[in-house]
Amino acid sequence: MCNLKDLDDQESVPAGVYVPISVPVHLLNTDSSITCRAYHLTNQPQTDLHAGGGQEIIPHDRQPSQTYLKVLVKAATESGVPDEYIEWLRGIKHNGKQVPAMEAKLELDKVQLS
């Protein structure tokens, strides 16, 4: 894997905000699995998102940025992820934060969110 230090720095691993973990991901198109790097929040909030209430109970500071959500939607679309999942991604509540320079660099201007 390349650029792990850059990814870890971006996710605030050195500051202890996240810890990198390995997660098996099943590939539907090849019926095989690969190991992917993910980041686990070290200080888990007390809000129980599985208790019900849907996205409305997600605190503002735990919502993804609008730019990040656009990146997810674009990547899912380009990767051939099923339309139902892409629509679900588009509907995730975001915190409204944008990074215009990154959106321009990644050509996110045509990515639509709900």
PDB file of N, CA and C in Angstrom:
ATOM      1  N   MET A   1       0.845  -1.188   0.000  1.00  0.00           N
ATOM      2  CA  MET A   1       0.000   0.000   0.000  1.00  0.00           C
ATOM      3  C   MET A   1       0.884   1.242   0.000  1.00  0.00           C
ATOM      4  N   CYS A   2       0.504   2.203  -0.796  1.00  0.00           N
ATOM      5  CA  CYS A   2       1.280   3.429  -0.857  1.00  0.00           C
ATOM      6  C   CYS A   2       0.515   4.566  -0.185  1.00  0.00           C
ATOM      7  N   ASN A   3       1.242   5.552   0.233  1.00  0.00           N
ATOM      8  CA  ASN A   3       0.670   6.761   0.829  1.00  0.00           C
ATOM      9  C   ASN A   3      -0.101   6.519   2.126  1.00  0.00           C
ATOM     10  N   LEU A   4       0.216   5.443   2.846  1.00  0.00           N
ATOM     11  CA  LEU A   4      -0.489   5.191   4.105  1.00  0.00           C
ATOM     12  C   LEU A   4      -0.244   6.306   5.113  1.00  0.00           C
ATOM     13  N   LYS A   5       0.974   6.822   5.142  1.00  0.00           N
ATOM     14  CA  LYS A   5       1.256   7.914   6.072  1.00  0.00           C
ATOM     15  C   LYS A   5       0.380   9.124   5.756  1.00  0.00           C
ATOM     16  N   ASP A   6       0.233   9.439   4.468  1.00  0.00           N
ATOM     17  CA  ASP A   6      -0.615  10.567   4.077  1.00  0.00           C
ATOM     18  C   ASP A   6      -2.067  10.332   4.486  1.00  0.00           C
ATOM     19  N   LEU A   7      -2.562   9.111   4.254  1.00  0.00           N
ATOM     20  CA  LEU A   7      -3.938   8.784   4.652  1.00  0.00           C
ATOM     21  C   LEU A   7      -4.099   8.885   6.164  1.00  0.00           C
ATOM     22  N   ASP A   8      -3.135   8.307   6.886  1.00  0.00           N
ATOM     23  CA  ASP A   8      -3.205   8.357   8.349  1.00  0.00           C
ATOM     24  C   ASP A   8      -3.164   9.797   8.859  1.00  0.00           C
ATOM     25  N   ASP A   9      -2.306  10.613   8.245  1.00  0.00           N
ATOM     26  CA  ASP A   9      -2.236  12.024   8.646  1.00  0.00           C
ATOM     27  C   ASP A   9      -3.565  12.726   8.378  1.00  0.00           C
ATOM     28  N   GLN A  10      -4.167  12.451   7.219  1.00  0.00           N
ATOM     29  CA  GLN A  10      -5.450  13.066   6.860  1.00  0.00           C
ATOM     30  C   GLN A  10      -6.533  12.685   7.857  1.00  0.00           C
ATOM     31  N   GLU A  11      -6.485  11.457   8.357  1.00  0.00           N
ATOM     32  CA  GLU A  11      -7.505  10.972   9.295  1.00  0.00           C
ATOM     33  C   GLU A  11      -7.119  11.205  10.757  1.00  0.00           C
ATOM     34  N   SER A  12      -6.079  11.996  10.989  1.00  0.00           N
ATOM     35  CA  SER A  12      -5.652  12.387  12.343  1.00  0.00           C
ATOM     36  C   SER A  12      -5.242  11.206  13.214  1.00  0.00           C
ATOM     37  N   VAL A  13      -4.643  10.179  12.590  1.00  0.00           N
ATOM     38  CA  VAL A  13      -4.142   9.036  13.357  1.00  0.00           C
ATOM     39  C   VAL A  13      -3.045   9.463  14.334  1.00  0.00           C
ATOM     40  N   PRO A  14      -2.061  10.291  13.908  1.00  0.00           N
ATOM     41  CA  PRO A  14      -1.019  10.688  14.859  1.00  0.00           C
ATOM     42  C   PRO A  14      -1.564  11.421  16.091  1.00  0.00           C
ATOM     43  N   ALA A  15      -2.689  12.106  15.922  1.00  0.00           N
ATOM     44  CA  ALA A  15      -3.302  12.835  17.042  1.00  0.00           C
ATOM     45  C   ALA A  15      -4.203  11.934  17.882  1.00  0.00           C
ATOM     46  N   GLY A  16      -4.386  10.682  17.450  1.00  0.00           N
ATOM     47  CA  GLY A  16      -5.200   9.748  18.219  1.00  0.00           C
ATOM     48  C   GLY A  16      -6.695   9.854  17.986  1.00  0.00           C
ATOM     49  N   VAL A  17      -7.108  10.589  16.947  1.00  0.00           N
ATOM     50  CA  VAL A  17      -8.538  10.737  16.669  1.00  0.00           C
ATOM     51  C   VAL A  17      -9.105   9.436  16.104  1.00  0.00           C
ATOM     52  N   TYR A  18      -8.385   8.833  15.172  1.00  0.00           N
ATOM     53  CA  TYR A  18      -8.781   7.561  14.568  1.00  0.00           C
ATOM     54  C   TYR A  18      -7.644   6.561  14.705  1.00  0.00           C
ATOM     55  N   VAL A  19      -7.990   5.280  14.643  1.00  0.00           N
ATOM     56  CA  VAL A  19      -7.008   4.206  14.596  1.00  0.00           C
ATOM     57  C   VAL A  19      -7.294   3.403  13.320  1.00  0.00           C
ATOM     58  N   PRO A  20      -6.242   3.078  12.542  1.00  0.00           N
ATOM     59  CA  PRO A  20      -6.481   2.303  11.329  1.00  0.00           C
ATOM     60  C   PRO A  20      -6.804   0.848  11.671  1.00  0.00           C
ATOM     61  N   ILE A  21      -7.738   0.274  10.926  1.00  0.00           N
ATOM     62  CA  ILE A  21      -8.100  -1.130  11.105  1.00  0.00           C
ATOM     63  C   ILE A  21      -8.177  -1.786   9.728  1.00  0.00           C
ATOM     64  N   SER A  22      -8.066  -3.105   9.702  1.00  0.00           N
ATOM     65  CA  SER A  22      -8.220  -3.867   8.464  1.00  0.00           C
ATOM     66  C   SER A  22      -9.597  -4.506   8.455  1.00  0.00           C
ATOM     67  N   VAL A  23     -10.287  -4.368   7.337  1.00  0.00           N
ATOM     68  CA  VAL A  23     -11.656  -4.866   7.216  1.00  0.00           C
ATOM     69  C   VAL A  23     -11.763  -5.721   5.950  1.00  0.00           C
ATOM     70  N   PRO A  24     -12.287  -6.954   6.070  1.00  0.00           N
ATOM     71  CA  PRO A  24     -12.494  -7.745   4.854  1.00  0.00           C
ATOM     72  C   PRO A  24     -13.703  -7.215   4.083  1.00  0.00           C
ATOM     73  N   VAL A  25     -13.549  -7.068   2.775  1.00  0.00           N
ATOM     74  CA  VAL A  25     -14.628  -6.584   1.917  1.00  0.00           C
ATOM     75  C   VAL A  25     -14.883  -7.633   0.840  1.00  0.00           C
ATOM     76  N   HIS A  26     -16.138  -8.053   0.735  1.00  0.00           N
ATOM     77  CA  HIS A  26     -16.517  -9.063  -0.260  1.00  0.00           C
ATOM     78  C   HIS A  26     -16.811  -8.383  -1.593  1.00  0.00           C
ATOM     79  N   LEU A  27     -16.160  -8.852  -2.652  1.00  0.00           N
ATOM     80  CA  LEU A  27     -16.353  -8.304  -3.992  1.00  0.00           C
ATOM     81  C   LEU A  27     -17.401  -9.129  -4.722  1.00  0.00           C
ATOM     82  N   LEU A  28     -18.521  -8.506  -5.033  1.00  0.00           N
ATOM     83  CA  LEU A  28     -19.613  -9.227  -5.678  1.00  0.00           C
ATOM     84  C   LEU A  28     -19.267  -9.680  -7.091  1.00  0.00           C
ATOM     85  N   ASN A  29     -18.483  -8.872  -7.804  1.00  0.00           N
ATOM     86  CA  ASN A  29     -18.204  -9.204  -9.205  1.00  0.00           C
ATOM     87  C   ASN A  29     -17.241 -10.376  -9.368  1.00  0.00           C
ATOM     88  N   THR A  30     -16.438 -10.666  -8.346  1.00  0.00           N
ATOM     89  CA  THR A  30     -15.494 -11.786  -8.439  1.00  0.00           C
ATOM     90  C   THR A  30     -15.753 -12.847  -7.380  1.00  0.00           C
ATOM     91  N   ASP A  31     -16.727 -12.609  -6.514  1.00  0.00           N
ATOM     92  CA  ASP A  31     -17.043 -13.518  -5.410  1.00  0.00           C
ATOM     93  C   ASP A  31     -15.797 -13.848  -4.593  1.00  0.00           C
ATOM     94  N   SER A  32     -15.012 -12.820  -4.331  1.00  0.00           N
ATOM     95  CA  SER A  32     -13.810 -12.982  -3.517  1.00  0.00           C
ATOM     96  C   SER A  32     -13.767 -11.858  -2.491  1.00  0.00           C
ATOM     97  N   SER A  33     -12.791 -11.916  -1.619  1.00  0.00           N
ATOM     98  CA  SER A  33     -12.650 -10.881  -0.594  1.00  0.00           C
ATOM     99  C   SER A  33     -11.271 -10.254  -0.665  1.00  0.00           C
ATOM    100  N   ILE A  34     -11.215  -8.984  -0.291  1.00  0.00           N
ATOM    101  CA  ILE A  34      -9.943  -8.285  -0.154  1.00  0.00           C
ATOM    102  C   ILE A  34      -9.940  -7.600   1.204  1.00  0.00           C
ATOM    103  N   THR A  35      -8.759  -7.285   1.682  1.00  0.00           N
ATOM    104  CA  THR A  35      -8.633  -6.573   2.945  1.00  0.00           C
ATOM    105  C   THR A  35      -8.455  -5.090   2.648  1.00  0.00           C
ATOM    106  N   CYS A  36      -9.285  -4.273   3.263  1.00  0.00           N
ATOM    107  CA  CYS A  36      -9.237  -2.821   3.054  1.00  0.00           C
ATOM    108  C   CYS A  36      -8.898  -2.117   4.358  1.00  0.00           C
ATOM    109  N   ARG A  37      -8.323  -0.954   4.239  1.00  0.00           N
ATOM    110  CA  ARG A  37      -7.997  -0.134   5.405  1.00  0.00           C
ATOM    111  C   ARG A  37      -9.184   0.774   5.691  1.00  0.00           C
ATOM    112  N   ALA A  38      -9.551   0.823   6.950  1.00  0.00           N
ATOM    113  CA  ALA A  38     -10.630   1.701   7.401  1.00  0.00           C
ATOM    114  C   ALA A  38     -10.140   2.420   8.653  1.00  0.00           C
ATOM    115  N   TYR A  39     -10.875   3.427   9.067  1.00  0.00           N
ATOM    116  CA  TYR A  39     -10.481   4.205  10.239  1.00  0.00           C
ATOM    117  C   TYR A  39     -11.603   4.179  11.264  1.00  0.00           C
ATOM    118  N   HIS A  40     -11.237   3.802  12.487  1.00  0.00           N
ATOM    119  CA  HIS A  40     -12.201   3.671  13.579  1.00  0.00           C
ATOM    120  C   HIS A  40     -11.996   4.828  14.561  1.00  0.00           C
ATOM    121  N   LEU A  41     -13.062   5.540  14.847  1.00  0.00           N
ATOM    122  CA  LEU A  41     -13.016   6.660  15.778  1.00  0.00           C
ATOM    123  C   LEU A  41     -12.658   6.151  17.169  1.00  0.00           C
ATOM    124  N   THR A  42     -11.620   6.703  17.770  1.00  0.00           N
ATOM    125  CA  THR A  42     -11.161   6.194  19.064  1.00  0.00           C
ATOM    126  C   THR A  42     -12.064   6.612  20.218  1.00  0.00           C
ATOM    127  N   ASN A  43     -12.605   7.808  20.172  1.00  0.00           N
ATOM    128  CA  ASN A  43     -13.479   8.291  21.241  1.00  0.00           C
ATOM    129  C   ASN A  43     -14.918   8.230  20.740  1.00  0.00           C
ATOM    130  N   GLN A  44     -15.569   7.096  20.972  1.00  0.00           N
ATOM    131  CA  GLN A  44     -16.918   6.890  20.458  1.00  0.00           C
ATOM    132  C   GLN A  44     -17.930   7.757  21.206  1.00  0.00           C
ATOM    133  N   PRO A  45     -18.771   8.491  20.482  1.00  0.00           N
ATOM    134  CA  PRO A  45     -19.808   9.315  21.114  1.00  0.00           C
ATOM    135  C   PRO A  45     -20.827   8.448  21.845  1.00  0.00           C
ATOM    136  N   GLN A  46     -21.534   9.050  22.773  1.00  0.00           N
ATOM    137  CA  GLN A  46     -22.530   8.335  23.552  1.00  0.00           C
ATOM    138  C   GLN A  46     -23.837   8.129  22.797  1.00  0.00           C
ATOM    139  N   THR A  47     -24.072   8.886  21.729  1.00  0.00           N
ATOM    140  CA  THR A  47     -25.308   8.765  20.965  1.00  0.00           C
ATOM    141  C   THR A  47     -25.424   7.365  20.380  1.00  0.00           C
ATOM    142  N   ASP A  48     -26.533   6.685  20.644  1.00  0.00           N
ATOM    143  CA  ASP A  48     -26.764   5.353  20.102  1.00  0.00           C
ATOM    144  C   ASP A  48     -27.539   5.485  18.797  1.00  0.00           C
ATOM    145  N   LEU A  49     -26.814   5.432  17.688  1.00  0.00           N
ATOM    146  CA  LEU A  49     -27.444   5.623  16.385  1.00  0.00           C
ATOM    147  C   LEU A  49     -28.290   4.429  15.966  1.00  0.00           C
ATOM    148  N   HIS A  50     -28.141   3.313  16.667  1.00  0.00           N
ATOM    149  CA  HIS A  50     -28.897   2.108  16.322  1.00  0.00           C
ATOM    150  C   HIS A  50     -30.181   1.991  17.135  1.00  0.00           C
ATOM    151  N   ALA A  51     -30.431   2.945  18.017  1.00  0.00           N
ATOM    152  CA  ALA A  51     -31.609   2.881  18.886  1.00  0.00           C
ATOM    153  C   ALA A  51     -32.876   3.358  18.181  1.00  0.00           C
ATOM    154  N   GLY A  52     -32.735   3.907  17.020  1.00  0.00           N
ATOM    155  CA  GLY A  52     -33.904   4.421  16.297  1.00  0.00           C
ATOM    156  C   GLY A  52     -33.814   5.923  16.138  1.00  0.00           C
ATOM    157  N   GLY A  53     -34.640   6.464  15.310  1.00  0.00           N
ATOM    158  CA  GLY A  53     -34.644   7.906  15.088  1.00  0.00           C
ATOM    159  C   GLY A  53     -33.989   8.301  13.787  1.00  0.00           C
ATOM    160  N   GLY A  54     -33.302   7.362  13.152  1.00  0.00           N
ATOM    161  CA  GLY A  54     -32.703   7.626  11.853  1.00  0.00           C
ATOM    162  C   GLY A  54     -31.680   8.740  11.873  1.00  0.00           C
ATOM    163  N   GLN A  55     -31.521   9.377  10.721  1.00  0.00           N
ATOM    164  CA  GLN A  55     -30.498  10.405  10.564  1.00  0.00           C
ATOM    165  C   GLN A  55     -30.774  11.658  11.380  1.00  0.00           C
ATOM    166  N   GLU A  56     -32.002  11.831  11.803  1.00  0.00           N
ATOM    167  CA  GLU A  56     -32.355  13.048  12.545  1.00  0.00           C
ATOM    168  C   GLU A  56     -31.637  13.142  13.884  1.00  0.00           C
ATOM    169  N   ILE A  57     -31.201  12.003  14.446  1.00  0.00           N
ATOM    170  CA  ILE A  57     -30.537  12.061  15.753  1.00  0.00           C
ATOM    171  C   ILE A  57     -29.020  12.161  15.635  1.00  0.00           C
ATOM    172  N   ILE A  58     -28.497  12.162  14.403  1.00  0.00           N
ATOM    173  CA  ILE A  58     -27.050  12.259  14.233  1.00  0.00           C
ATOM    174  C   ILE A  58     -26.620  13.694  14.529  1.00  0.00           C
ATOM    175  N   PRO A  59     -25.762  13.875  15.555  1.00  0.00           N
ATOM    176  CA  PRO A  59     -25.307  15.229  15.887  1.00  0.00           C
ATOM    177  C   PRO A  59     -24.582  15.875  14.698  1.00  0.00           C
ATOM    178  N   HIS A  60     -24.694  17.186  14.593  1.00  0.00           N
ATOM    179  CA  HIS A  60     -24.099  17.936  13.486  1.00  0.00           C
ATOM    180  C   HIS A  60     -22.609  17.621  13.334  1.00  0.00           C
ATOM    181  N   ASP A  61     -21.891  17.498  14.459  1.00  0.00           N
ATOM    182  CA  ASP A  61     -20.446  17.265  14.392  1.00  0.00           C
ATOM    183  C   ASP A  61     -20.080  15.840  13.987  1.00  0.00           C
ATOM    184  N   ARG A  62     -21.074  14.970  13.843  1.00  0.00           N
ATOM    185  CA  ARG A  62     -20.815  13.602  13.384  1.00  0.00           C
ATOM    186  C   ARG A  62     -21.267  13.389  11.942  1.00  0.00           C
ATOM    187  N   GLN A  63     -21.821  14.400  11.333  1.00  0.00           N
ATOM    188  CA  GLN A  63     -22.272  14.287   9.945  1.00  0.00           C
ATOM    189  C   GLN A  63     -21.085  14.516   9.005  1.00  0.00           C
ATOM    190  N   PRO A  64     -21.062  13.818   7.863  1.00  0.00           N
ATOM    191  CA  PRO A  64     -19.973  14.036   6.910  1.00  0.00           C
ATOM    192  C   PRO A  64     -20.105  15.404   6.247  1.00  0.00           C
ATOM    193  N   SER A  65     -18.983  15.902   5.745  1.00  0.00           N
ATOM    194  CA  SER A  65     -19.046  17.156   4.993  1.00  0.00           C
ATOM    195  C   SER A  65     -19.740  16.898   3.657  1.00  0.00           C
ATOM    196  N   GLN A  66     -20.251  17.954   3.084  1.00  0.00           N
ATOM    197  CA  GLN A  66     -20.897  17.852   1.775  1.00  0.00           C
ATOM    198  C   GLN A  66     -19.885  17.383   0.730  1.00  0.00           C
ATOM    199  N   THR A  67     -18.664  17.894   0.818  1.00  0.00           N
ATOM    200  CA  THR A  67     -17.618  17.498  -0.129  1.00  0.00           C
ATOM    201  C   THR A  67     -17.308  16.014  -0.013  1.00  0.00           C
ATOM    202  N   TYR A  68     -17.154  15.511   1.211  1.00  0.00           N
ATOM    203  CA  TYR A  68     -16.846  14.094   1.417  1.00  0.00           C
ATOM    204  C   TYR A  68     -17.966  13.218   0.866  1.00  0.00           C
ATOM    205  N   LEU A  69     -19.191  13.617   1.113  1.00  0.00           N
ATOM    206  CA  LEU A  69     -20.330  12.841   0.628  1.00  0.00           C
ATOM    207  C   LEU A  69     -20.359  12.813  -0.907  1.00  0.00           C
ATOM    208  N   LYS A  70     -20.020  13.933  -1.535  1.00  0.00           N
ATOM    209  CA  LYS A  70     -19.947  13.965  -2.999  1.00  0.00           C
ATOM    210  C   LYS A  70     -18.863  13.015  -3.514  1.00  0.00           C
ATOM    211  N   VAL A  71     -17.738  12.946  -2.807  1.00  0.00           N
ATOM    212  CA  VAL A  71     -16.667  12.021  -3.190  1.00  0.00           C
ATOM    213  C   VAL A  71     -17.176  10.585  -3.135  1.00  0.00           C
ATOM    214  N   LEU A  72     -17.903  10.247  -2.068  1.00  0.00           N
ATOM    215  CA  LEU A  72     -18.445   8.891  -1.939  1.00  0.00           C
ATOM    216  C   LEU A  72     -19.410   8.566  -3.074  1.00  0.00           C
ATOM    217  N   VAL A  73     -20.297   9.504  -3.388  1.00  0.00           N
ATOM    218  CA  VAL A  73     -21.282   9.282  -4.453  1.00  0.00           C
ATOM    219  C   VAL A  73     -20.579   9.124  -5.806  1.00  0.00           C
ATOM    220  N   LYS A  74     -19.612   9.987  -6.082  1.00  0.00           N
ATOM    221  CA  LYS A  74     -18.896   9.892  -7.358  1.00  0.00           C
ATOM    222  C   LYS A  74     -18.152   8.565  -7.463  1.00  0.00           C
ATOM    223  N   ALA A  75     -17.467   8.171  -6.402  1.00  0.00           N
ATOM    224  CA  ALA A  75     -16.719   6.910  -6.415  1.00  0.00           C
ATOM    225  C   ALA A  75     -17.652   5.717  -6.588  1.00  0.00           C
ATOM    226  N   ALA A  76     -18.781   5.745  -5.898  1.00  0.00           N
ATOM    227  CA  ALA A  76     -19.745   4.646  -6.009  1.00  0.00           C
ATOM    228  C   ALA A  76     -20.292   4.557  -7.429  1.00  0.00           C
ATOM    229  N   THR A  77     -20.586   5.697  -8.021  1.00  0.00           N
ATOM    230  CA  THR A  77     -21.106   5.728  -9.389  1.00  0.00           C
ATOM    231  C   THR A  77     -20.071   5.184 -10.373  1.00  0.00           C
ATOM    232  N   GLU A  78     -18.832   5.659 -10.250  1.00  0.00           N
ATOM    233  CA  GLU A  78     -17.769   5.227 -11.159  1.00  0.00           C
ATOM    234  C   GLU A  78     -17.410   3.758 -10.973  1.00  0.00           C
ATOM    235  N   SER A  79     -17.662   3.213  -9.792  1.00  0.00           N
ATOM    236  CA  SER A  79     -17.311   1.819  -9.494  1.00  0.00           C
ATOM    237  C   SER A  79     -18.422   0.840  -9.829  1.00  0.00           C
ATOM    238  N   GLY A  80     -19.564   1.351 -10.272  1.00  0.00           N
ATOM    239  CA  GLY A  80     -20.660   0.468 -10.642  1.00  0.00           C
ATOM    240  C   GLY A  80     -21.453  -0.077  -9.470  1.00  0.00           C
ATOM    241  N   VAL A  81     -21.442   0.647  -8.371  1.00  0.00           N
ATOM    242  CA  VAL A  81     -22.224   0.254  -7.197  1.00  0.00           C
ATOM    243  C   VAL A  81     -23.707   0.323  -7.569  1.00  0.00           C
ATOM    244  N   PRO A  82     -24.536  -0.587  -7.048  1.00  0.00           N
ATOM    245  CA  PRO A  82     -25.966  -0.575  -7.390  1.00  0.00           C
ATOM    246  C   PRO A  82     -26.627   0.785  -7.128  1.00  0.00           C
ATOM    247  N   ASP A  83     -27.550   1.155  -8.023  1.00  0.00           N
ATOM    248  CA  ASP A  83     -28.234   2.448  -7.949  1.00  0.00           C
ATOM    249  C   ASP A  83     -28.924   2.681  -6.610  1.00  0.00           C
ATOM    250  N   GLU A  84     -29.494   1.625  -6.030  1.00  0.00           N
ATOM    251  CA  GLU A  84     -30.200   1.775  -4.750  1.00  0.00           C
ATOM    252  C   GLU A  84     -29.254   2.271  -3.662  1.00  0.00           C
ATOM    253  N   TYR A  85     -28.028   1.754  -3.674  1.00  0.00           N
ATOM    254  CA  TYR A  85     -27.051   2.169  -2.667  1.00  0.00           C
ATOM    255  C   TYR A  85     -26.599   3.608  -2.920  1.00  0.00           C
ATOM    256  N   ILE A  86     -26.421   3.952  -4.187  1.00  0.00           N
ATOM    257  CA  ILE A  86     -26.023   5.322  -4.523  1.00  0.00           C
ATOM    258  C   ILE A  86     -27.100   6.305  -4.076  1.00  0.00           C
ATOM    259  N   GLU A  87     -28.354   5.959  -4.286  1.00  0.00           N
ATOM    260  CA  GLU A  87     -29.450   6.826  -3.833  1.00  0.00           C
ATOM    261  C   GLU A  87     -29.446   6.951  -2.313  1.00  0.00           C
ATOM    262  N   TRP A  88     -29.140   5.855  -1.624  1.00  0.00           N
ATOM    263  CA  TRP A  88     -29.049   5.903  -0.163  1.00  0.00           C
ATOM    264  C   TRP A  88     -27.928   6.852   0.257  1.00  0.00           C
ATOM    265  N   LEU A  89     -26.773   6.756  -0.416  1.00  0.00           N
ATOM    266  CA  LEU A  89     -25.660   7.664  -0.118  1.00  0.00           C
ATOM    267  C   LEU A  89     -26.071   9.117  -0.335  1.00  0.00           C
ATOM    268  N   ARG A  90     -26.749   9.375  -1.443  1.00  0.00           N
ATOM    269  CA  ARG A  90     -27.174  10.752  -1.752  1.00  0.00           C
ATOM    270  C   ARG A  90     -28.067  11.335  -0.662  1.00  0.00           C
ATOM    271  N   GLY A  91     -28.792  10.476   0.029  1.00  0.00           N
ATOM    272  CA  GLY A  91     -29.727  10.930   1.052  1.00  0.00           C
ATOM    273  C   GLY A  91     -29.138  11.104   2.437  1.00  0.00           C
ATOM    274  N   ILE A  92     -27.856  10.773   2.614  1.00  0.00           N
ATOM    275  CA  ILE A  92     -27.238  10.928   3.932  1.00  0.00           C
ATOM    276  C   ILE A  92     -27.183  12.408   4.289  1.00  0.00           C
ATOM    277  N   LYS A  93     -27.561  12.703   5.499  1.00  0.00           N
ATOM    278  CA  LYS A  93     -27.540  14.086   5.982  1.00  0.00           C
ATOM    279  C   LYS A  93     -26.086  14.532   6.160  1.00  0.00           C
ATOM    280  N   HIS A  94     -25.740  15.690   5.597  1.00  0.00           N
ATOM    281  CA  HIS A  94     -24.376  16.216   5.724  1.00  0.00           C
ATOM    282  C   HIS A  94     -24.396  17.522   6.509  1.00  0.00           C
ATOM    283  N   ASN A  95     -23.199  17.970   6.904  1.00  0.00           N
ATOM    284  CA  ASN A  95     -23.105  19.174   7.733  1.00  0.00           C
ATOM    285  C   ASN A  95     -22.975  20.465   6.925  1.00  0.00           C
ATOM    286  N   GLY A  96     -23.028  20.367   5.601  1.00  0.00           N
ATOM    287  CA  GLY A  96     -22.981  21.557   4.758  1.00  0.00           C
ATOM    288  C   GLY A  96     -21.592  22.090   4.456  1.00  0.00           C
ATOM    289  N   LYS A  97     -20.572  21.556   5.103  1.00  0.00           N
ATOM    290  CA  LYS A  97     -19.217  22.058   4.869  1.00  0.00           C
ATOM    291  C   LYS A  97     -18.729  21.640   3.488  1.00  0.00           C
ATOM    292  N   GLN A  98     -18.094  22.592   2.817  1.00  0.00           N
ATOM    293  CA  GLN A  98     -17.561  22.358   1.480  1.00  0.00           C
ATOM    294  C   GLN A  98     -16.095  22.757   1.433  1.00  0.00           C
ATOM    295  N   VAL A  99     -15.348  22.079   0.575  1.00  0.00           N
ATOM    296  CA  VAL A  99     -13.961  22.430   0.305  1.00  0.00           C
ATOM    297  C   VAL A  99     -13.891  22.702  -1.203  1.00  0.00           C
ATOM    298  N   PRO A 100     -14.172  23.961  -1.602  1.00  0.00           N
ATOM    299  CA  PRO A 100     -14.274  24.292  -3.029  1.00  0.00           C
ATOM    300  C   PRO A 100     -13.059  23.873  -3.861  1.00  0.00           C
ATOM    301  N   ALA A 101     -11.856  24.056  -3.336  1.00  0.00           N
ATOM    302  CA  ALA A 101     -10.661  23.688  -4.106  1.00  0.00           C
ATOM    303  C   ALA A 101     -10.633  22.188  -4.377  1.00  0.00           C
ATOM    304  N   MET A 102     -11.006  21.393  -3.384  1.00  0.00           N
ATOM    305  CA  MET A 102     -11.028  19.940  -3.556  1.00  0.00           C
ATOM    306  C   MET A 102     -12.156  19.526  -4.498  1.00  0.00           C
ATOM    307  N   GLU A 103     -13.300  20.177  -4.375  1.00  0.00           N
ATOM    308  CA  GLU A 103     -14.422  19.855  -5.264  1.00  0.00           C
ATOM    309  C   GLU A 103     -14.054  20.147  -6.719  1.00  0.00           C
ATOM    310  N   ALA A 104     -13.332  21.240  -6.953  1.00  0.00           N
ATOM    311  CA  ALA A 104     -12.903  21.569  -8.320  1.00  0.00           C
ATOM    312  C   ALA A 104     -11.881  20.552  -8.819  1.00  0.00           C
ATOM    313  N   LYS A 105     -10.919  20.221  -7.975  1.00  0.00           N
ATOM    314  CA  LYS A 105      -9.866  19.276  -8.355  1.00  0.00           C
ATOM    315  C   LYS A 105     -10.448  17.906  -8.692  1.00  0.00           C
ATOM    316  N   LEU A 106     -11.446  17.473  -7.925  1.00  0.00           N
ATOM    317  CA  LEU A 106     -12.049  16.151  -8.124  1.00  0.00           C
ATOM    318  C   LEU A 106     -13.249  16.175  -9.070  1.00  0.00           C
ATOM    319  N   GLU A 107     -13.533  17.347  -9.636  1.00  0.00           N
ATOM    320  CA  GLU A 107     -14.638  17.515 -10.591  1.00  0.00           C
ATOM    321  C   GLU A 107     -15.963  17.025 -10.006  1.00  0.00           C
ATOM    322  N   LEU A 108     -16.316  17.582  -8.860  1.00  0.00           N
ATOM    323  CA  LEU A 108     -17.530  17.178  -8.158  1.00  0.00           C
ATOM    324  C   LEU A 108     -18.725  18.073  -8.473  1.00  0.00           C
ATOM    325  N   ASP A 109     -18.565  19.019  -9.394  1.00  0.00           N
ATOM    326  CA  ASP A 109     -19.626  19.987  -9.671  1.00  0.00           C
ATOM    327  C   ASP A 109     -20.917  19.350 -10.185  1.00  0.00           C
ATOM    328  N   LYS A 110     -20.830  18.190 -10.815  1.00  0.00           N
ATOM    329  CA  LYS A 110     -22.031  17.546 -11.358  1.00  0.00           C
ATOM    330  C   LYS A 110     -22.612  16.488 -10.420  1.00  0.00           C
ATOM    331  N   VAL A 111     -21.964  16.259  -9.281  1.00  0.00           N
ATOM    332  CA  VAL A 111     -22.455  15.255  -8.331  1.00  0.00           C
ATOM    333  C   VAL A 111     -23.625  15.840  -7.553  1.00  0.00           C
ATOM    334  N   GLN A 112     -24.757  15.174  -7.617  1.00  0.00           N
ATOM    335  CA  GLN A 112     -25.978  15.648  -6.957  1.00  0.00           C
ATOM    336  C   GLN A 112     -26.223  14.885  -5.659  1.00  0.00           C
ATOM    337  N   LEU A 113     -26.594  15.619  -4.621  1.00  0.00           N
ATOM    338  CA  LEU A 113     -27.021  15.032  -3.356  1.00  0.00           C
ATOM    339  C   LEU A 113     -28.496  15.355  -3.164  1.00  0.00           C
ATOM    340  N   SER A 114     -29.149  14.625  -2.285  1.00  0.00           N
ATOM    341  CA  SER A 114     -30.579  14.884  -2.027  1.00  0.00           C
ATOM    342  C   SER A 114     -30.761  16.108  -1.167  1.00  0.00           C
TER     343      SER A 114
END
